[in-house]
Coordinates of C-alpha atoms in Angstrom, one line a residue:
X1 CA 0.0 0.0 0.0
X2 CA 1.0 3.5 -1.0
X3 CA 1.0 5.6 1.9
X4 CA 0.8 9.8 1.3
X5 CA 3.9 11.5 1.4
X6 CA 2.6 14.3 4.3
X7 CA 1.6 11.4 6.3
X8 CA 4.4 9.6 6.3
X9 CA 6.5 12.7 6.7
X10 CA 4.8 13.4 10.1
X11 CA 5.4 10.0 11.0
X12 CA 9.0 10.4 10.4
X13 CA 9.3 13.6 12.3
X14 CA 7.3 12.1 15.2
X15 CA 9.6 9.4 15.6
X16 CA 13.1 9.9 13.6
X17 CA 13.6 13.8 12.8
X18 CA 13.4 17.2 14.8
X19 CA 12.6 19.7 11.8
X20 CA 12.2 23.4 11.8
X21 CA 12.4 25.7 15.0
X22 CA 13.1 21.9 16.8
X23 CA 16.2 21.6 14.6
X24 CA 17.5 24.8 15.5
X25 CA 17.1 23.5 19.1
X26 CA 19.1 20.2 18.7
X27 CA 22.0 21.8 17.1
X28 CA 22.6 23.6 19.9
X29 CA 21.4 20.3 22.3
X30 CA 24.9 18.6 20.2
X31 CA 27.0 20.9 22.1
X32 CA 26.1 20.1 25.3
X33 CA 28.0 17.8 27.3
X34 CA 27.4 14.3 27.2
X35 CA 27.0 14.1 31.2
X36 CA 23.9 16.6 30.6
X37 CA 20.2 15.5 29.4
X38 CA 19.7 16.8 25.5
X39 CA 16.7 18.4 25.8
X40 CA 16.4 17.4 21.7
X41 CA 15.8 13.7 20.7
X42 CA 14.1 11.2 18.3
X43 CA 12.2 10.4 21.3
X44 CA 11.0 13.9 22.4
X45 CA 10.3 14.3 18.8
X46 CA 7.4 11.9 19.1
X47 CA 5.6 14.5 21.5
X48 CA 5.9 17.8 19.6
X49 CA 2.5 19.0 18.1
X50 CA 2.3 18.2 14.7
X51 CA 1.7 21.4 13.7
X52 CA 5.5 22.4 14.3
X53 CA 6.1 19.9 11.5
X54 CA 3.5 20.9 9.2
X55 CA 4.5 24.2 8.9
X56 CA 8.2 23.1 8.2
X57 CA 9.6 23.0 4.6
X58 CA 13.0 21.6 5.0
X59 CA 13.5 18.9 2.6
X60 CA 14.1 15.5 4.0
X61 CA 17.0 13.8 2.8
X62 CA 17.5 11.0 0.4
X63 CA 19.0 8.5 3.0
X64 CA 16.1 9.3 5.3
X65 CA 13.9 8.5 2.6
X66 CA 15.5 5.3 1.8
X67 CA 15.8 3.9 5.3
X68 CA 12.6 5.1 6.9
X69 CA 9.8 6.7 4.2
X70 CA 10.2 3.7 2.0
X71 CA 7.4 0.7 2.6
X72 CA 10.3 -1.8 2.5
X73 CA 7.6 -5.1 3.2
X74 CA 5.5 -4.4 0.0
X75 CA 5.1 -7.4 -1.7
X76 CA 5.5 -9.6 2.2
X77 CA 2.6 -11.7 2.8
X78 CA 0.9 -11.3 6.2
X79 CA 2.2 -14.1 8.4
X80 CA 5.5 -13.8 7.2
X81 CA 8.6 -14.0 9.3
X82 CA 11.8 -12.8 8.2
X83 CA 14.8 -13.8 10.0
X84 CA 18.1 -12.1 10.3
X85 CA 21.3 -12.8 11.9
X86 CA 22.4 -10.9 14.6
X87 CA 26.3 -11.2 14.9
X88 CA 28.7 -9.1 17.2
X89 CA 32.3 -9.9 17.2
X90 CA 34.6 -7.9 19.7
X91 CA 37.6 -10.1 18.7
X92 CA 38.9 -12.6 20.6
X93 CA 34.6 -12.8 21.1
X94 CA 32.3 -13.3 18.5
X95 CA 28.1 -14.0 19.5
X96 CA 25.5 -15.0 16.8
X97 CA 21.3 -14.6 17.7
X98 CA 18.5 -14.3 15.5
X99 CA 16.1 -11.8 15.1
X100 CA 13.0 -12.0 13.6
X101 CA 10.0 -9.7 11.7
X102 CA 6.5 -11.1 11.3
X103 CA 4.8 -9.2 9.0
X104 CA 1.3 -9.2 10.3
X105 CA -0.2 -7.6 7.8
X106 CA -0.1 -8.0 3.8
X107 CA 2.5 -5.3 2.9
X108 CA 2.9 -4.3 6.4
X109 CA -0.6 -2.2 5.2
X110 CA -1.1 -1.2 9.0
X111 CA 2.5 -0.7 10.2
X112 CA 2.0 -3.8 12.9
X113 CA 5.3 -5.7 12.0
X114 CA 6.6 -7.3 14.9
X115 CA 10.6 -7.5 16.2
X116 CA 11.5 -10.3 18.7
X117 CA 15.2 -11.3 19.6
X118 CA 16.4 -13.4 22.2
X119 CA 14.8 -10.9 25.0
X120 CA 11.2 -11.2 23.4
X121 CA 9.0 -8.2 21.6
X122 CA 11.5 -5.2 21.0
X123 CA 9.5 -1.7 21.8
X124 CA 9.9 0.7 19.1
X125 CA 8.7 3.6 17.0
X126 CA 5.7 2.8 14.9
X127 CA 3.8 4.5 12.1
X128 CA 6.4 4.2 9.7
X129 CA 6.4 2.2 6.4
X130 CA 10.2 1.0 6.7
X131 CA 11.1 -2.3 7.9
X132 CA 11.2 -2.4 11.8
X133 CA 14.5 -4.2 11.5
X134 CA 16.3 -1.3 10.7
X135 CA 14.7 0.5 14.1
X136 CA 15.7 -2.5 15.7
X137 CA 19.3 -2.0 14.7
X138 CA 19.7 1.6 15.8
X139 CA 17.7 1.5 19.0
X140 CA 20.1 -1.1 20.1
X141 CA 23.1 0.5 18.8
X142 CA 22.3 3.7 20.7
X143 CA 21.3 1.7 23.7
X144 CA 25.5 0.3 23.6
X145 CA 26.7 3.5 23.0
X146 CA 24.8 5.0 26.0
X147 CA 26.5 2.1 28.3
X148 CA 29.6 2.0 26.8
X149 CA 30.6 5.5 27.3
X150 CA 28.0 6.8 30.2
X151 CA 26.7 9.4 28.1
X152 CA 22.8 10.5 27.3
X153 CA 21.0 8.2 24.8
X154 CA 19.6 11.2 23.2
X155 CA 23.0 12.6 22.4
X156 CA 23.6 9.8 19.8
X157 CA 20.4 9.4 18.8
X158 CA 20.6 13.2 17.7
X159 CA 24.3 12.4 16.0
X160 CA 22.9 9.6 13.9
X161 CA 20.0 12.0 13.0
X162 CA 21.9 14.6 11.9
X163 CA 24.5 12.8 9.7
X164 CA 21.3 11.1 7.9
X165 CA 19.9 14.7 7.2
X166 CA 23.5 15.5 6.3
X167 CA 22.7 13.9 3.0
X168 CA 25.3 11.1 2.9
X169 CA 25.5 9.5 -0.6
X170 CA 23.3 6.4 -1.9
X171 CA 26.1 4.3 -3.8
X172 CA 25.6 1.0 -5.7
X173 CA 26.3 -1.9 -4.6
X174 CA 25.3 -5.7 -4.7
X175 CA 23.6 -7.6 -2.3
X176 CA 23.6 -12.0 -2.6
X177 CA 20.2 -13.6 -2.3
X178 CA 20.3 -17.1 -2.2
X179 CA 24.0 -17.2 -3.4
X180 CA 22.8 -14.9 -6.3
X181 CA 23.9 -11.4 -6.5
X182 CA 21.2 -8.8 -6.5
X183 CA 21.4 -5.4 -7.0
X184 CA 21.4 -3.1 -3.8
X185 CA 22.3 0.7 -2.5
X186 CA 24.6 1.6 0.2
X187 CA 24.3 4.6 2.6
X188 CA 27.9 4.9 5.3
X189 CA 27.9 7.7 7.5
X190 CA 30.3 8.7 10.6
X191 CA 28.2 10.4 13.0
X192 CA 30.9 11.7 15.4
X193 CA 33.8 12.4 13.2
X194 CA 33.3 16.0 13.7
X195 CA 31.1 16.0 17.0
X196 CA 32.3 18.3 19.2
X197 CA 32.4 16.6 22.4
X198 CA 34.6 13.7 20.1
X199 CA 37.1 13.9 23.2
X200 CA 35.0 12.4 25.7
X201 CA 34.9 8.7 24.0
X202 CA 37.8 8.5 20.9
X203 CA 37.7 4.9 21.0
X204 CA 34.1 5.8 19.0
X205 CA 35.3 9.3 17.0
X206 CA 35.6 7.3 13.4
X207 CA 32.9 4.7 14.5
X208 CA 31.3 3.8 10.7
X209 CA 27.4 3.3 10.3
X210 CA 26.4 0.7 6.7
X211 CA 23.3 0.1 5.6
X212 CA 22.5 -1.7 2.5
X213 CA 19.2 -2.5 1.2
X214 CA 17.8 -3.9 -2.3
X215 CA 14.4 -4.5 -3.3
X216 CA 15.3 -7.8 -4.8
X217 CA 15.8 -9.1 -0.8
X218 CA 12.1 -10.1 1.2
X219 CA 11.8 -6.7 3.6
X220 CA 14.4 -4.6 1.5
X221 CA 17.1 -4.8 4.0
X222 CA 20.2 -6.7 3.3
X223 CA 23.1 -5.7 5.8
X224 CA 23.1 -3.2 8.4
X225 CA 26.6 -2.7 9.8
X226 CA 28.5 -0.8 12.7
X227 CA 32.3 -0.8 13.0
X228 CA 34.6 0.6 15.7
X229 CA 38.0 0.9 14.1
X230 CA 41.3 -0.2 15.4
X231 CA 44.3 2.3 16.1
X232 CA 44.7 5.2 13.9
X233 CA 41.2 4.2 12.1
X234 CA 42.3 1.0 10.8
X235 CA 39.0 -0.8 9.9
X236 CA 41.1 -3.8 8.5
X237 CA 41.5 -4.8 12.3
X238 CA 38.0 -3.5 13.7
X239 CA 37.5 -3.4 17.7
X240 CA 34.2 -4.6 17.6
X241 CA 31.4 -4.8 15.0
X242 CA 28.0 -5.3 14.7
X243 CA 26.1 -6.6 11.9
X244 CA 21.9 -7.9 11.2
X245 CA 22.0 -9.7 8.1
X246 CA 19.0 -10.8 5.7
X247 CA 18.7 -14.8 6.4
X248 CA 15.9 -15.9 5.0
X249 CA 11.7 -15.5 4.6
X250 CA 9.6 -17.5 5.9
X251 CA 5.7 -18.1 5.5
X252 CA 3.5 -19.0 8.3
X253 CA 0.0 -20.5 8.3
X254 CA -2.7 -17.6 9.0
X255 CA -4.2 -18.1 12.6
X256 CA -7.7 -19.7 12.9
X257 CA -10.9 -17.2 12.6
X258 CA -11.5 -17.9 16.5
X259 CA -8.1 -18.5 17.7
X260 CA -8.9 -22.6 17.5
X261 CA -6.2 -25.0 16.5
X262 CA -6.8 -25.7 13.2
X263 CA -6.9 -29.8 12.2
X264 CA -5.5 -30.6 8.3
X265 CA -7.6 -32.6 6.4
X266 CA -6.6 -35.9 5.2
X267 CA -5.8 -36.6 1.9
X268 CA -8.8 -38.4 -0.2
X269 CA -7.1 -41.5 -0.5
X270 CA -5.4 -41.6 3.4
X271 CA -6.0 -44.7 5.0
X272 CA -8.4 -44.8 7.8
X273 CA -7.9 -45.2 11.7
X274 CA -8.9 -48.7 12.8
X275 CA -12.0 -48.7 14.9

């Protein structure tokens, strides 16, 4: 389903973007120090009147558009769960989990895609057309970042925000379905190259953000990546990375009209139980 572009621009703002007089705001939110509540956020966002946002014209950016205005489960069944794999190596350490998407409606039509990993239901932003996985993969990154360097979550939620507004280019690239190469496009950014308060955690200053997504993989997304560099930025020999990977689709019986277990009919020519 095609959803209206002023709709799902709201939606964005609500739960992605600060535009307008609220952008203004943020910038100067960056600045502040990281042991200090940003009074700007993607979750703040969610609670400013609408009417901030409808009188904004700032044009959203094509990366933003890619990875949150585009209905990435058209095409998806209802009752279809897509798996991912959820790998994080910090070398000499390496973990592997799934995480899955059921779509639970036909195209995601009413935005009710669900995210479960090994801790159960993941709550996140709703509304929006994209494929929850990628949601999934920056709430958790920000989460980490927030515990790993005892600064505010809404700090780097604003730094991953802005450097998507930034307007990062949309390369080519290829994506393997199957073990066939499909084509896909690429968005990297490096949210805290130039942040300000850089000082207070270097270990994350050249920290590199990848998403890649083609429309020839079930829910659009293929890889989305985060890598913390070794010395001197040497991404050969990363510290740790992070990576959800497409796995595979799969397709799930719809659930009985009354919430019965459903019985299968035998074939016509199945022998019968003895008496």
């Amino acid at each position: 389903m095609t959803r209206k572009p002023a709709r799902c621009a709201r939606a964005l703002a609500r739960a992605l973007a600060v535009r307008g007089a609220v952008a203004t705001a943020a910038m100067a939110a960056v600045a502040a120090p990281l042991g200090v509540p940003v009074a700007v956020s993607m979750a703040v966002s969610m609670a400013v009147p609408q009417a901030v946002f409808a009188a904004d014209t700032t044009p959203i950016a094509p990366a933003e558009k890619l990875l949150f205005l585009t209905p990435h489960l058209n095409g998806v069944a209802s009752q279809t769960e897509l798996d991912y794999s959820l790998v994080v190596s910090a070398p000499p350490e390496k973990s592997t989990d799934r995480v899955r998407v059921l779509v639970a409606s036909d195209d995601n039509a009413k935005s009710d895609a669900i995210v479960t990993d090994a801790n159960g239901k993941a709550a996140l932003p709703g509304n929006l057309p994209c494929n929850p996985i990628i949601l999934y993969f920056l709430e958790r990154d920000i989460a980490e970042m927030e515990q790993s360097t005892g600064g505010q979550r809404r700090y780097f939620q604003q730094r991953v925000r802005l450097a998507l507004a930034a307007g990062p280019p949309i390369t080519d690239a290829t994506a393997q379905v199957e073990g066939k190469p499909v084509k896909a496009r690429k968005i990297v950014i490096q949210p805290y190259l130039n942040d300000p308060n850089a000082e207070r955690f270097p270990k994350y200053t050249s920290k590199r953000y990848t998403f890649i997504l083609a429309d020839g993989v079930p829910g659009g997304v293929s890889l989305l990546l985060t890598e913390v560099p070794g010395d001197n930025g040497d991404f050969t020999h990363p510290v740790k990375t992070e990576s959800v990977s497409f796995e595979t689709s799969v397709r799930k019986l719809s659930p009985p009209a009354h919430g019965a277990p459903s019985t299968p009919k035998p074939p016509p020519n199945a022998p019968r139980a003895s008496r």
